[in-house]
């Protein structure tokens, strides 16, 4: 006898066990795609209402958003180029997050990474060939970033210092160190009104991916995202990290080296942001200066949270953010909207997505069917 | 068969793409002679009461010129983002002249774009372009704001009762040092005993520290405050609240200080922008390097506010007239504030001398240190 109050019609045919399994998996798997999409749609509707209040045309806004971000080959490259550093800085947030640590100091690791890449290049640029020096610069950048965020991990583990605040404050220290060195000992005398280090040399610059304007930092970001996804999802190290993130005390009771795990994942995270700094210096600026402080580290936090700290998902989310930033200029120019309007749209997406988190596990359609439903 | 067809299709496709491509590449050139489309990029918000606003005011004036189309983008950081913004203006809006208004846009960003788009003209708001080093379709335009600070100083020296003036500065780099020195020299012209106390905040936009500095200067007995930071808003407002007199920087801050505003050093970029638009309309080549001060109307002082007494206005007007006639104001004998001679007696530094742009010292009478 079926319960009529349940309301759901009983399936007419009884699927094979394997097929039923697949349907259940699809149902619960699609939760992670459908809910964010609904959230983005809701934020688009909210933002359209805002535009209507301002007397602007939402259709124009979204068509410009599409055109400026993804509508042409030029727009795609524009978006990808802007996404490149975001993938790396988002990884800096995502990895520790899986171990239960909220690290928001990627900006500092990026700045230090860029600074150290330039610092090692300056004395050696004439002594070493680019084949040797370029990887050396990247390694220095990763080491610097890794050390910086690794310190945050050590403070957290050994002294119980809140890692969120510590990493944020550490990034101000990193910026101060860079300003001090760039305006003092490392200053190129030719850079009078914009203090910078000397150039790293034309030959040591990272080139664009052939056929595009996008530098290799994008490829590096995607490769690292894939590697870190494998590490988190498919290795014992990743499993231990996730256990630590779930409950550090229980992990400790199980004999997991919680301290080593925390510090090492912070260091890997910092290395990712440091690498972003390397590409900023070696692919874009050709020297280290205050232009490194461009907020990539902070936008990366947003990207990581929207991707639910899943390294693979970070890639498309970063490209989405790159596209919104790329289209922002076109929207300003064509619609006469201030830059803040694009930021508002971004933040609406962020807020609505965070709110939508509460929906996970609450919508029946995404739940595996109960035995009663199956029969 | 089908393979052949595919081939033909691809060929047609690429031919079509080629035609579109050539057409798009030709577009800026054709548009150039007819109607100028001018792209302006700002590093901050257009209503910052400072550097960006000065450019935005000029952009607005430029829009009123018939036949000129202006496209603007604000809050563009000094990263690859600015390259892409310029490129987007060129590719999607058909811009044929770009004004890059922030110092850090020049190298490498604007230079890269100038190399990539040789038919588009690029101009940068600072004196960085060098003939042999940089592309011929790039250039610099520059205003001597120090002259405006000199006039500020002349007026401030008259109205100050304590003879102690305060200057809140971002970084000890040449342009900033020159403005501080000019303010002091102006003040000493009116009051030979005047001093300028300087506080460096360390960066271009640190509102909290700027407010603290304004309060500290007020507590130290300064009764006139001016500044060289990106947005003078906080400094002027804080000083106004403390009942002090203020002198402005970059754009007009007169609305922020109805009681204490004296005058301000203001850029008049519209002079340059309109000149350039006219040259384009005539189909003439743009100059690579323009520079000037009050003499060329690139710089002007804000209309006097309530803080300017009759005597101060008279003194400032006289100083402005001298600068219009291009009379030098950095006159020896002059020492720096460590006692070293910088201009010997009987000598002076011409208003257009590049030595001014390389200022690396604070003159005697300025209380403060670069390091």
Short mmCIF file of N, CA and C in Angstrom, two decimals, chain A residues 85 88-93 96 103-117 137-152 166-178 266-281 292-293 296-298:
data_model
loop_
_atom_site.label_atom_id
_atom_site.label_comp_id
_atom_site.label_asym_id
_atom_site.label_seq_id
_atom_site.Cartn_x
_atom_site.Cartn_y
_atom_site.Cartn_z
N UNK A 85 46.02 34.61 -13.46
CA UNK A 85 46.47 34.72 -12.07
C UNK A 85 45.39 34.28 -11.07
N UNK A 88 45.55 30.58 -10.01
CA UNK A 88 46.62 30.28 -9.06
C UNK A 88 46.32 30.84 -7.67
N UNK A 89 45.79 32.05 -7.60
CA UNK A 89 45.51 32.59 -6.27
C UNK A 89 44.31 31.88 -5.64
N UNK A 90 43.39 31.40 -6.47
CA UNK A 90 42.25 30.66 -5.91
C UNK A 90 42.72 29.33 -5.34
N UNK A 91 43.70 28.70 -6.01
CA UNK A 91 44.24 27.45 -5.48
C UNK A 91 44.84 27.68 -4.09
N UNK A 92 45.40 28.87 -3.90
CA UNK A 92 46.01 29.21 -2.61
C UNK A 92 44.97 29.20 -1.49
N UNK A 93 43.71 29.44 -1.84
CA UNK A 93 42.65 29.42 -0.84
C UNK A 93 42.05 28.01 -0.73
N UNK A 96 44.14 24.84 1.42
CA UNK A 96 44.02 24.86 2.88
C UNK A 96 42.57 24.71 3.33
N UNK A 103 42.45 30.55 4.49
CA UNK A 103 43.63 31.39 4.22
C UNK A 103 43.21 32.48 3.24
N UNK A 104 43.40 33.75 3.63
CA UNK A 104 43.01 34.82 2.71
C UNK A 104 44.20 35.73 2.39
N UNK A 105 45.40 35.18 2.57
CA UNK A 105 46.59 36.02 2.37
C UNK A 105 47.33 35.76 1.08
N UNK A 106 46.63 35.28 0.07
CA UNK A 106 47.28 34.97 -1.20
C UNK A 106 47.95 36.18 -1.83
N UNK A 107 47.39 37.36 -1.57
CA UNK A 107 47.95 38.58 -2.14
C UNK A 107 49.42 38.75 -1.73
N UNK A 108 49.68 38.51 -0.44
CA UNK A 108 51.05 38.66 0.06
C UNK A 108 52.00 37.66 -0.57
N UNK A 109 51.53 36.41 -0.70
CA UNK A 109 52.38 35.38 -1.30
C UNK A 109 52.67 35.72 -2.76
N UNK A 110 51.67 36.25 -3.44
CA UNK A 110 51.87 36.66 -4.84
C UNK A 110 52.92 37.76 -4.94
N UNK A 111 52.78 38.77 -4.08
CA UNK A 111 53.71 39.90 -4.11
C UNK A 111 55.13 39.43 -3.82
N UNK A 112 55.27 38.61 -2.77
CA UNK A 112 56.61 38.12 -2.43
C UNK A 112 57.17 37.24 -3.54
N UNK A 113 56.30 36.41 -4.13
CA UNK A 113 56.74 35.55 -5.22
C UNK A 113 57.30 36.37 -6.36
N UNK A 114 56.56 37.40 -6.75
CA UNK A 114 57.02 38.27 -7.82
C UNK A 114 58.33 38.94 -7.46
N UNK A 115 58.40 39.42 -6.21
CA UNK A 115 59.60 40.12 -5.76
C UNK A 115 60.82 39.20 -5.81
N UNK A 116 60.66 37.98 -5.29
CA UNK A 116 61.81 37.07 -5.24
C UNK A 116 62.21 36.60 -6.63
N UNK A 117 61.24 36.44 -7.52
CA UNK A 117 61.57 36.07 -8.89
C UNK A 117 62.47 37.14 -9.49
N UNK A 137 63.82 31.19 -11.37
CA UNK A 137 62.95 32.29 -10.92
C UNK A 137 61.62 31.74 -10.43
N UNK A 138 61.06 30.79 -11.21
CA UNK A 138 59.76 30.22 -10.82
C UNK A 138 59.89 29.50 -9.48
N UNK A 139 61.00 28.78 -9.30
CA UNK A 139 61.18 28.03 -8.05
C UNK A 139 61.33 29.00 -6.88
N UNK A 140 62.11 30.07 -7.09
CA UNK A 140 62.27 31.08 -6.03
C UNK A 140 60.92 31.67 -5.65
N UNK A 141 60.12 31.97 -6.68
CA UNK A 141 58.82 32.57 -6.42
C UNK A 141 57.95 31.62 -5.61
N UNK A 142 57.97 30.33 -6.00
CA UNK A 142 57.14 29.37 -5.29
C UNK A 142 57.65 29.16 -3.87
N UNK A 143 58.98 29.16 -3.72
CA UNK A 143 59.55 28.99 -2.39
C UNK A 143 59.16 30.15 -1.49
N UNK A 144 59.23 31.37 -2.04
CA UNK A 144 58.91 32.55 -1.24
C UNK A 144 57.44 32.51 -0.81
N UNK A 145 56.56 32.25 -1.78
CA UNK A 145 55.13 32.20 -1.46
C UNK A 145 54.84 31.06 -0.50
N UNK A 146 55.49 29.90 -0.73
CA UNK A 146 55.26 28.75 0.11
C UNK A 146 55.73 28.99 1.54
N UNK A 147 56.89 29.64 1.66
CA UNK A 147 57.41 29.96 2.99
C UNK A 147 56.44 30.86 3.73
N UNK A 148 55.91 31.86 3.02
CA UNK A 148 55.08 32.88 3.66
C UNK A 148 53.79 32.26 4.21
N UNK A 149 53.08 31.51 3.35
CA UNK A 149 51.82 30.92 3.82
C UNK A 149 52.13 29.73 4.73
N UNK A 150 53.29 29.05 4.50
CA UNK A 150 53.71 27.99 5.41
C UNK A 150 53.87 28.51 6.83
N UNK A 151 54.40 29.73 6.97
CA UNK A 151 54.53 30.35 8.29
C UNK A 151 53.18 30.47 8.97
N UNK A 152 52.18 30.82 8.16
CA UNK A 152 50.83 30.95 8.72
C UNK A 152 50.38 29.59 9.27
N UNK A 166 45.84 35.96 10.56
CA UNK A 166 47.30 35.95 10.40
C UNK A 166 47.69 36.08 8.93
N UNK A 167 47.00 35.33 8.06
CA UNK A 167 47.40 35.39 6.66
C UNK A 167 47.11 36.76 6.06
N UNK A 168 46.00 37.36 6.48
CA UNK A 168 45.69 38.70 5.98
C UNK A 168 46.76 39.70 6.41
N UNK A 169 47.10 39.65 7.71
CA UNK A 169 48.10 40.60 8.21
C UNK A 169 49.47 40.32 7.58
N UNK A 170 49.77 39.04 7.41
CA UNK A 170 51.05 38.69 6.77
C UNK A 170 51.12 39.28 5.37
N UNK A 171 49.98 39.40 4.70
CA UNK A 171 50.09 39.94 3.35
C UNK A 171 50.40 41.43 3.39
N UNK A 172 49.95 42.13 4.43
CA UNK A 172 50.37 43.54 4.55
C UNK A 172 51.87 43.63 4.82
N UNK A 173 52.36 42.69 5.62
CA UNK A 173 53.81 42.69 5.88
C UNK A 173 54.57 42.44 4.57
N UNK A 174 54.06 41.49 3.79
CA UNK A 174 54.73 41.17 2.52
C UNK A 174 54.77 42.41 1.62
N UNK A 175 53.64 43.12 1.57
CA UNK A 175 53.59 44.32 0.73
C UNK A 175 54.58 45.37 1.24
N UNK A 176 54.67 45.48 2.58
CA UNK A 176 55.60 46.45 3.15
C UNK A 176 57.04 46.07 2.83
N UNK A 177 57.34 44.77 2.89
CA UNK A 177 58.69 44.32 2.55
C UNK A 177 59.01 44.67 1.09
N UNK A 178 58.03 44.41 0.22
CA UNK A 178 58.27 44.71 -1.18
C UNK A 178 58.49 46.20 -1.38
N UNK A 266 49.53 24.43 3.52
CA UNK A 266 49.67 25.89 3.45
C UNK A 266 50.84 26.25 2.54
N UNK A 267 51.93 25.50 2.66
CA UNK A 267 53.11 25.81 1.85
C UNK A 267 52.82 25.59 0.37
N UNK A 268 52.13 24.48 0.05
CA UNK A 268 51.80 24.24 -1.35
C UNK A 268 50.90 25.37 -1.86
N UNK A 269 49.93 25.76 -1.03
CA UNK A 269 49.01 26.83 -1.41
C UNK A 269 49.78 28.12 -1.69
N UNK A 270 50.68 28.47 -0.76
CA UNK A 270 51.47 29.68 -0.93
C UNK A 270 52.31 29.62 -2.20
N UNK A 271 52.82 28.41 -2.51
CA UNK A 271 53.63 28.26 -3.72
C UNK A 271 52.81 28.59 -4.96
N UNK A 272 51.53 28.20 -4.95
CA UNK A 272 50.67 28.52 -6.10
C UNK A 272 50.56 30.03 -6.29
N UNK A 273 50.29 30.74 -5.19
CA UNK A 273 50.18 32.20 -5.29
C UNK A 273 51.52 32.81 -5.68
N UNK A 274 52.60 32.26 -5.13
CA UNK A 274 53.93 32.75 -5.49
C UNK A 274 54.19 32.61 -6.98
N UNK A 275 53.72 31.49 -7.53
CA UNK A 275 53.88 31.26 -8.97
C UNK A 275 53.10 32.31 -9.77
N UNK A 276 51.93 32.68 -9.26
CA UNK A 276 51.17 33.75 -9.92
C UNK A 276 52.00 35.02 -9.97
N UNK A 277 52.71 35.30 -8.85
CA UNK A 277 53.58 36.47 -8.81
C UNK A 277 54.70 36.37 -9.83
N UNK A 278 55.25 35.15 -9.96
CA UNK A 278 56.30 34.95 -10.96
C UNK A 278 55.80 35.32 -12.35
N UNK A 279 54.60 34.84 -12.70
CA UNK A 279 54.09 35.12 -14.04
C UNK A 279 53.78 36.61 -14.22
N UNK A 280 53.33 37.26 -13.14
CA UNK A 280 53.09 38.70 -13.26
C UNK A 280 54.39 39.42 -13.61
N UNK A 281 55.47 39.02 -12.94
CA UNK A 281 56.75 39.67 -13.20
C UNK A 281 57.33 39.23 -14.55
N UNK A 292 52.31 44.90 -8.71
CA UNK A 292 52.00 43.53 -8.30
C UNK A 292 50.80 43.50 -7.37
N UNK A 293 50.58 44.60 -6.66
CA UNK A 293 49.47 44.64 -5.70
C UNK A 293 48.22 45.02 -6.47
N UNK A 296 44.67 40.49 -7.14
CA UNK A 296 44.41 39.12 -7.62
C UNK A 296 44.22 38.16 -6.44
N UNK A 297 45.02 38.37 -5.39
CA UNK A 297 44.94 37.49 -4.24
C UNK A 297 43.56 37.52 -3.61
N UNK A 298 42.95 38.70 -3.61
CA UNK A 298 41.64 38.83 -2.97
C UNK A 298 40.52 38.32 -3.88
#
